[in-house]
Every structure is written in C-alpha cells, then in structure tokens.
Short mmCIF file of C-alpha atoms in Angstrom, two decimals:
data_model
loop_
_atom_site.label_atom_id
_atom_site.label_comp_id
_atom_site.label_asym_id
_atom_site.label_seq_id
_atom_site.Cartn_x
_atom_site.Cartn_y
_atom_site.Cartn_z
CA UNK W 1 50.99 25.47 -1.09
CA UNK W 2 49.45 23.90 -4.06
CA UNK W 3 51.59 26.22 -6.83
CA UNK W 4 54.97 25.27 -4.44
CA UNK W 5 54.02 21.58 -4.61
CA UNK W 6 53.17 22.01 -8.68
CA UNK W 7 56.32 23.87 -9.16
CA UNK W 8 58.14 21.18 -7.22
CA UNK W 9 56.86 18.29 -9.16
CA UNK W 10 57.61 20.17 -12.23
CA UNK W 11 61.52 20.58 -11.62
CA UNK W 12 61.56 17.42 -10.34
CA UNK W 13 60.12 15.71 -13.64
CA UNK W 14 62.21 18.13 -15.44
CA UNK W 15 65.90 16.94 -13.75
CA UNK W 16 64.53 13.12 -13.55
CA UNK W 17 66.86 12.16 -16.61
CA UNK W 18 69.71 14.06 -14.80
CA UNK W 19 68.84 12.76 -11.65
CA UNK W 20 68.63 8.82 -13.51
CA UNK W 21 71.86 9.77 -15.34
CA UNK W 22 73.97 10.45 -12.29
CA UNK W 23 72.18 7.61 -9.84
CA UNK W 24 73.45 4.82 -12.48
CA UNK W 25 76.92 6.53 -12.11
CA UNK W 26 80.32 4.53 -10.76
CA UNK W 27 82.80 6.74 -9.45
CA UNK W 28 86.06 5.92 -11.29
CA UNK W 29 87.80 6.86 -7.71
CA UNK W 30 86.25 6.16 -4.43
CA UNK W 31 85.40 8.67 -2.11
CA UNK W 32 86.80 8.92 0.83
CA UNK W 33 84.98 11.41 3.02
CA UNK W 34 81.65 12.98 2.52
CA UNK W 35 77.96 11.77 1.71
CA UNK W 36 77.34 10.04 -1.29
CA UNK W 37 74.56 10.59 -3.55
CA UNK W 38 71.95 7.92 -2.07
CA UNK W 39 72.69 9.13 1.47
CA UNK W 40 71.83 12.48 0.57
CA UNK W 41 68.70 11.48 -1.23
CA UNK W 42 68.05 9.47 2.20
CA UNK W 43 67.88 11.95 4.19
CA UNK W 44 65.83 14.37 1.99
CA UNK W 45 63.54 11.75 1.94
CA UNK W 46 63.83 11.31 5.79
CA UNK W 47 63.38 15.01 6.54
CA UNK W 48 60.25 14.95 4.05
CA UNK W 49 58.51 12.42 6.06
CA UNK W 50 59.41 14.05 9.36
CA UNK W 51 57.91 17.08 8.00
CA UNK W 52 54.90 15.56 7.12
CA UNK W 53 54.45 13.81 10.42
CA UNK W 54 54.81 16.98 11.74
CA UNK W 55 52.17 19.26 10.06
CA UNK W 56 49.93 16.77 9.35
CA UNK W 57 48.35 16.11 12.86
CA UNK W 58 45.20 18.75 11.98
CA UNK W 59 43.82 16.71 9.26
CA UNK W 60 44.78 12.79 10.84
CA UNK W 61 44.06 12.59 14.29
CA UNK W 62 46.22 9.63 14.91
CA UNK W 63 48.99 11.56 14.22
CA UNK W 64 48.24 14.60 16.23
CA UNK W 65 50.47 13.90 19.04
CA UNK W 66 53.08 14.28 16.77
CA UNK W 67 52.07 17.10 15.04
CA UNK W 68 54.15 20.01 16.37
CA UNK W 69 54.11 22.49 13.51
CA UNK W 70 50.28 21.78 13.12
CA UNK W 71 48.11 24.59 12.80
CA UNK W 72 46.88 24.66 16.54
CA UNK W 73 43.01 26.20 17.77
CA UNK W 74 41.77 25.98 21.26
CA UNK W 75 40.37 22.45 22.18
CA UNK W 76 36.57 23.94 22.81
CA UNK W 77 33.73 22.44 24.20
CA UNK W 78 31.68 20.21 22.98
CA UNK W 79 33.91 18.19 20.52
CA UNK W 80 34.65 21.20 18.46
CA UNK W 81 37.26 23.80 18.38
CA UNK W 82 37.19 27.50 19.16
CA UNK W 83 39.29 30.44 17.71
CA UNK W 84 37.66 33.09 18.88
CA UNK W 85 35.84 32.66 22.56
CA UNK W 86 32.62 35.06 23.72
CA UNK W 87 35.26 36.37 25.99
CA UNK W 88 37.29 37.34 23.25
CA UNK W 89 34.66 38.78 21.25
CA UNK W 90 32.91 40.62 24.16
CA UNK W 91 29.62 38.81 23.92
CA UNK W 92 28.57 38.77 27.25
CA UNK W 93 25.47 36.37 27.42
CA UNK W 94 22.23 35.36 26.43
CA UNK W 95 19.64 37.17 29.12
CA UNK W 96 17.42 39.38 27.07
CA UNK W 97 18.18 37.72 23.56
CA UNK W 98 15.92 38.65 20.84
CA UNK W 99 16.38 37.76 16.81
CA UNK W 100 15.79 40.71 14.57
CA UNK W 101 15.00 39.98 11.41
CA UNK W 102 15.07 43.43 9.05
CA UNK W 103 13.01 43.10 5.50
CA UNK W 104 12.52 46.04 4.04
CA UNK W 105 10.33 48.58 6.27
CA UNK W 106 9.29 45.49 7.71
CA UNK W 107 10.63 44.23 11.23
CA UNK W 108 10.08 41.23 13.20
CA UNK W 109 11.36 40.02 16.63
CA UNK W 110 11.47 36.39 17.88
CA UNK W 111 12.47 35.45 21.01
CA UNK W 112 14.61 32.11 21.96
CA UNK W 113 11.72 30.10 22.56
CA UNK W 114 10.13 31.17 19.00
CA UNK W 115 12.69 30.40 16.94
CA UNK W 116 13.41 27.33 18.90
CA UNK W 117 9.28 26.04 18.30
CA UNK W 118 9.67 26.51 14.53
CA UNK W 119 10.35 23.26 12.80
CA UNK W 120 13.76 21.39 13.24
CA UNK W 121 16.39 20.11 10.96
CA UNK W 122 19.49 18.97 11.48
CA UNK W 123 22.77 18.83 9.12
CA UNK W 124 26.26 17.39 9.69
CA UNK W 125 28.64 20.20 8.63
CA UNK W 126 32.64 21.38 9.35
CA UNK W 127 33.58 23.78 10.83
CA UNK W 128 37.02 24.56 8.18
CA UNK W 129 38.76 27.14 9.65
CA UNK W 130 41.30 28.98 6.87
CA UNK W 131 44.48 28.40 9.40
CA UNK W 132 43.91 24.51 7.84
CA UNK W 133 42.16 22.36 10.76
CA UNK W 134 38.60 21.55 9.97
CA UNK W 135 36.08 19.65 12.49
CA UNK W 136 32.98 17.88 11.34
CA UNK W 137 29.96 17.78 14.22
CA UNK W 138 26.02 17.19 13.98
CA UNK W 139 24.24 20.64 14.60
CA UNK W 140 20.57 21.10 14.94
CA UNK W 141 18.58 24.29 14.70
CA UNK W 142 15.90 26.12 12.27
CA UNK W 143 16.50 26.87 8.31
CA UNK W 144 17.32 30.32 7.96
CA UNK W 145 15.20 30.43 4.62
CA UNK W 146 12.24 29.85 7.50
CA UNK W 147 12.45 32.76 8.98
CA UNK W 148 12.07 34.91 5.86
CA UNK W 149 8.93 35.73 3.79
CA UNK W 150 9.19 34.72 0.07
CA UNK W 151 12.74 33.81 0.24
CA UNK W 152 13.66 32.81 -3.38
CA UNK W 153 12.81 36.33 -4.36
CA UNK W 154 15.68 37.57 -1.59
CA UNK W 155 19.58 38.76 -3.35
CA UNK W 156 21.14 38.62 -0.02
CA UNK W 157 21.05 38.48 3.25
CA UNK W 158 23.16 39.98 5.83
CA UNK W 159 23.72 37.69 9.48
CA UNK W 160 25.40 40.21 12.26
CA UNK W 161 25.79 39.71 15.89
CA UNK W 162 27.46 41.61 19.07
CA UNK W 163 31.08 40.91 17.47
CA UNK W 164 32.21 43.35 17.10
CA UNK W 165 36.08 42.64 16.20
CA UNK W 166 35.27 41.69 12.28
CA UNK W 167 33.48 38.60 12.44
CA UNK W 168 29.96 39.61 13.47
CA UNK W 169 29.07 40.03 10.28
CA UNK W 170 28.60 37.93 6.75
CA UNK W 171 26.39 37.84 4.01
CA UNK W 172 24.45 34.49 2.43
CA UNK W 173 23.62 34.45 -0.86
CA UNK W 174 20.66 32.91 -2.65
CA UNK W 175 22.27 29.53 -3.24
CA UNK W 176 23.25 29.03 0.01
CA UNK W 177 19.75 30.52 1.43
CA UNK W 178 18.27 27.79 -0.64
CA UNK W 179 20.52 25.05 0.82
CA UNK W 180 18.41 22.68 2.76
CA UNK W 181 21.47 22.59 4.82
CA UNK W 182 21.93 26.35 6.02
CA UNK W 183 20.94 26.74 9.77
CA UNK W 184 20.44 28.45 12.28
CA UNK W 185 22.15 26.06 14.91
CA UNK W 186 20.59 25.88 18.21
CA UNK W 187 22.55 22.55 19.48
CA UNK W 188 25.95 21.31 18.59
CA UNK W 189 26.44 16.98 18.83
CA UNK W 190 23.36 17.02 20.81
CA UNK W 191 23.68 19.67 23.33
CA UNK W 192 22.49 23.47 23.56
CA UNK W 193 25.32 25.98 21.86
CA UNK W 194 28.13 26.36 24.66
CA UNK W 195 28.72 30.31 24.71
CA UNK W 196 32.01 30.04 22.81
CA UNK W 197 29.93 28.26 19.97
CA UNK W 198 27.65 31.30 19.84
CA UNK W 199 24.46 30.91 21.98
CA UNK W 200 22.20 31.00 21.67
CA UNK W 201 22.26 30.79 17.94
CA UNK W 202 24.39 30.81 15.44
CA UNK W 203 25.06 30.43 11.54
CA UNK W 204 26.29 27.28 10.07
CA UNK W 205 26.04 25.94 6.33
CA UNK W 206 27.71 24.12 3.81
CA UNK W 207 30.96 24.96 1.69
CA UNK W 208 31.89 28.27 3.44
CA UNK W 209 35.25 29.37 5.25
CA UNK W 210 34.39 28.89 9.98
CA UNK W 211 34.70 33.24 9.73
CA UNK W 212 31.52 33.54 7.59
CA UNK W 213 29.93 31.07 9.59
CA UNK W 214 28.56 33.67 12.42
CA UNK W 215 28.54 32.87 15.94
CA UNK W 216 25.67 34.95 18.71
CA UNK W 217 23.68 35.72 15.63
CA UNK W 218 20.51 38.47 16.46
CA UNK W 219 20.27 40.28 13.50
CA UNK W 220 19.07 39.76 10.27
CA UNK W 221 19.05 41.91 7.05
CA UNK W 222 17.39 40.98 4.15
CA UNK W 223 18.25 42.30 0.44
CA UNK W 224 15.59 41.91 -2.40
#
C-alpha cells in the first residue's frame, strides 16, 4: 500500500505542471456535451473520499458503521476481537492444564494456581492483527522472563500450545524476553482469559504481529 501511495504521489508531482497548464486553460469553443475538466477532478476527488470512508472504519471507530470494505474480525468477548476461536483451533478446555516449561534436560511443571501466585504485572498492549485492525486492551498476568532460570543467558525461546492449525507455535527472542512488558496474560480488561482469548494463559508482548502472540499457551522451550 505504501509503494502504491509513493508511486502515486510521485506521478502526481510529476504531471502537476501539466495538470496546472491545462486547469488555467479557456476553451476557444465551448463544449457542448460531456464532463469538463473540474467535474472530472470532482468526482475523483469524491470517489477518493468515499473510499476512504469506506476502508477506514478498522482504525476510527466513529466511522465504522460506514466502513464496508473494512477489514472485518469477529466482535469477541471481552472488548477484543477474535480471528481464530478455541473452537476453531480445537482447544477444548482448561481441566487438567499444566505449563511445561523445557530447559535443557531440565523440566518443570506449574499448575494454574502456580503460575497465577507468582508476582503480577500488568501492560496495556494491541492486539495488531496483519489483515489491518488492531485493538488496544489492559492484560494482566506473570513475566515470562519469571518463569525461566538465568534468563539473559537464554537465545530463544519457543511458546507452543494445543493449536495445532499453524499458530500454536512462536519463538521470543532475547529482546523481547527482556521486555518488562512480555506476559504471560492471565486476565484481559480485568477479567479471567475468555476461552477464545486463550485460557487459561496466553502470550502477549509488545511490537509483534496478533499470530506470534500465542493463545492456550502450555509449553515452553528454552534455547541457550
């Protein structure tokens, strides 16, 4: 979109003396049928705004009801919208959840209630989906770098889940393992996870496309 818009600014800059030339124009003979040059100018202009009114209702909510050729995502619970639900991804509940967490021969297990007594933190984060709609919400929930033993010595580390159809799975680098901002989410704008958010936990931090950030997370691989 942004090399379309570049090139289009470009020819446009590039025909403006033309474009002067032939606005400043008097026909020696008038016209007697047909659109002139202003009225078709008008209603490029027109059909540009229309346009924009019409895609634009993902990024400026008042607009929304009029944005038919928006990109469109479920409404979702909790304030926040869903692309892919548990049904969709298979993930049939909670009961029996455990976190894995894989470092080297060494394995731990926490259950719900563990990882939910280690200490909170909370970050206010989108959700920016690569169709083009992005929603902002509070989330709450335990750093991920707390879970992990000497984590600025760790290269990667790999966050899976029951999904299953090719997003249960992402890696987090050591930047964004060192982000203060890189949860765990337990709770979404106050309230526990709703399933289609990915209870009972799930992956959320900054600057990274909604796919990466995994939902139903109970696995985790760690690279040093």
């Amino acid at each position: 979109a942004w090399l379309a818009i570049g090139a289009i600014a470009v020819h446009v800059a590039v025909q403006l003396p033309v474009v002067r030339r032939e606005l400043g124009r008097r026909d020696a003979e008038p016209r007697s049928s047909g659109l002139g040059r202003r009225q078709v100018l008008g209603l490029a202009g027109a059909a540009s705004l229309l346009a924009a009114v019409a895609t634009a209702g993902d990024k400026l909510p008042f607009l929304r009801p009029f944005g038919v050729l928006s990109q469109r995502s479920g409404e979702g619970p909790q304030g926040v919208p869903v692309n892919r639900s548990a049904a969709a991804a298979g993930v049939s509940g909670a009961d029996g959840w455990s976190l894995e967490v894989v470092d080297g021969d060494r394995t731990r297990s926490f259950s719900l209630a563990e990882v939910a007594a280690l200490p909170r933190h909370e970050a206010y984060l989108p959700i920016a989906c690569v169709e083009g709609w992005n929603a902002w919400a509070h989330w709450e929930g335990v750093r991920l770098a707390d879970l992990l033993d000497a984590p600025d010595a760790v290269r990667l580390v790999v966050v899976s889940s029951p999904d299953r159809g090719g997003y249960g799975r992402s890696t987090v680098g050591p930047a964004t393992l060192a982000d203060p901002q890189t949860l765990l989410a337990l709770r979404v704008n106050g309230d526990l996870l709703a399933a289609d958010h990915g209870a009972p936990l799930r992956l959320i931090a900054p600057n990274r496309p909604g796919a990466l950030q995994t939902k139903w997370v109970n696995r985790i691989e760690v690279q040093r």
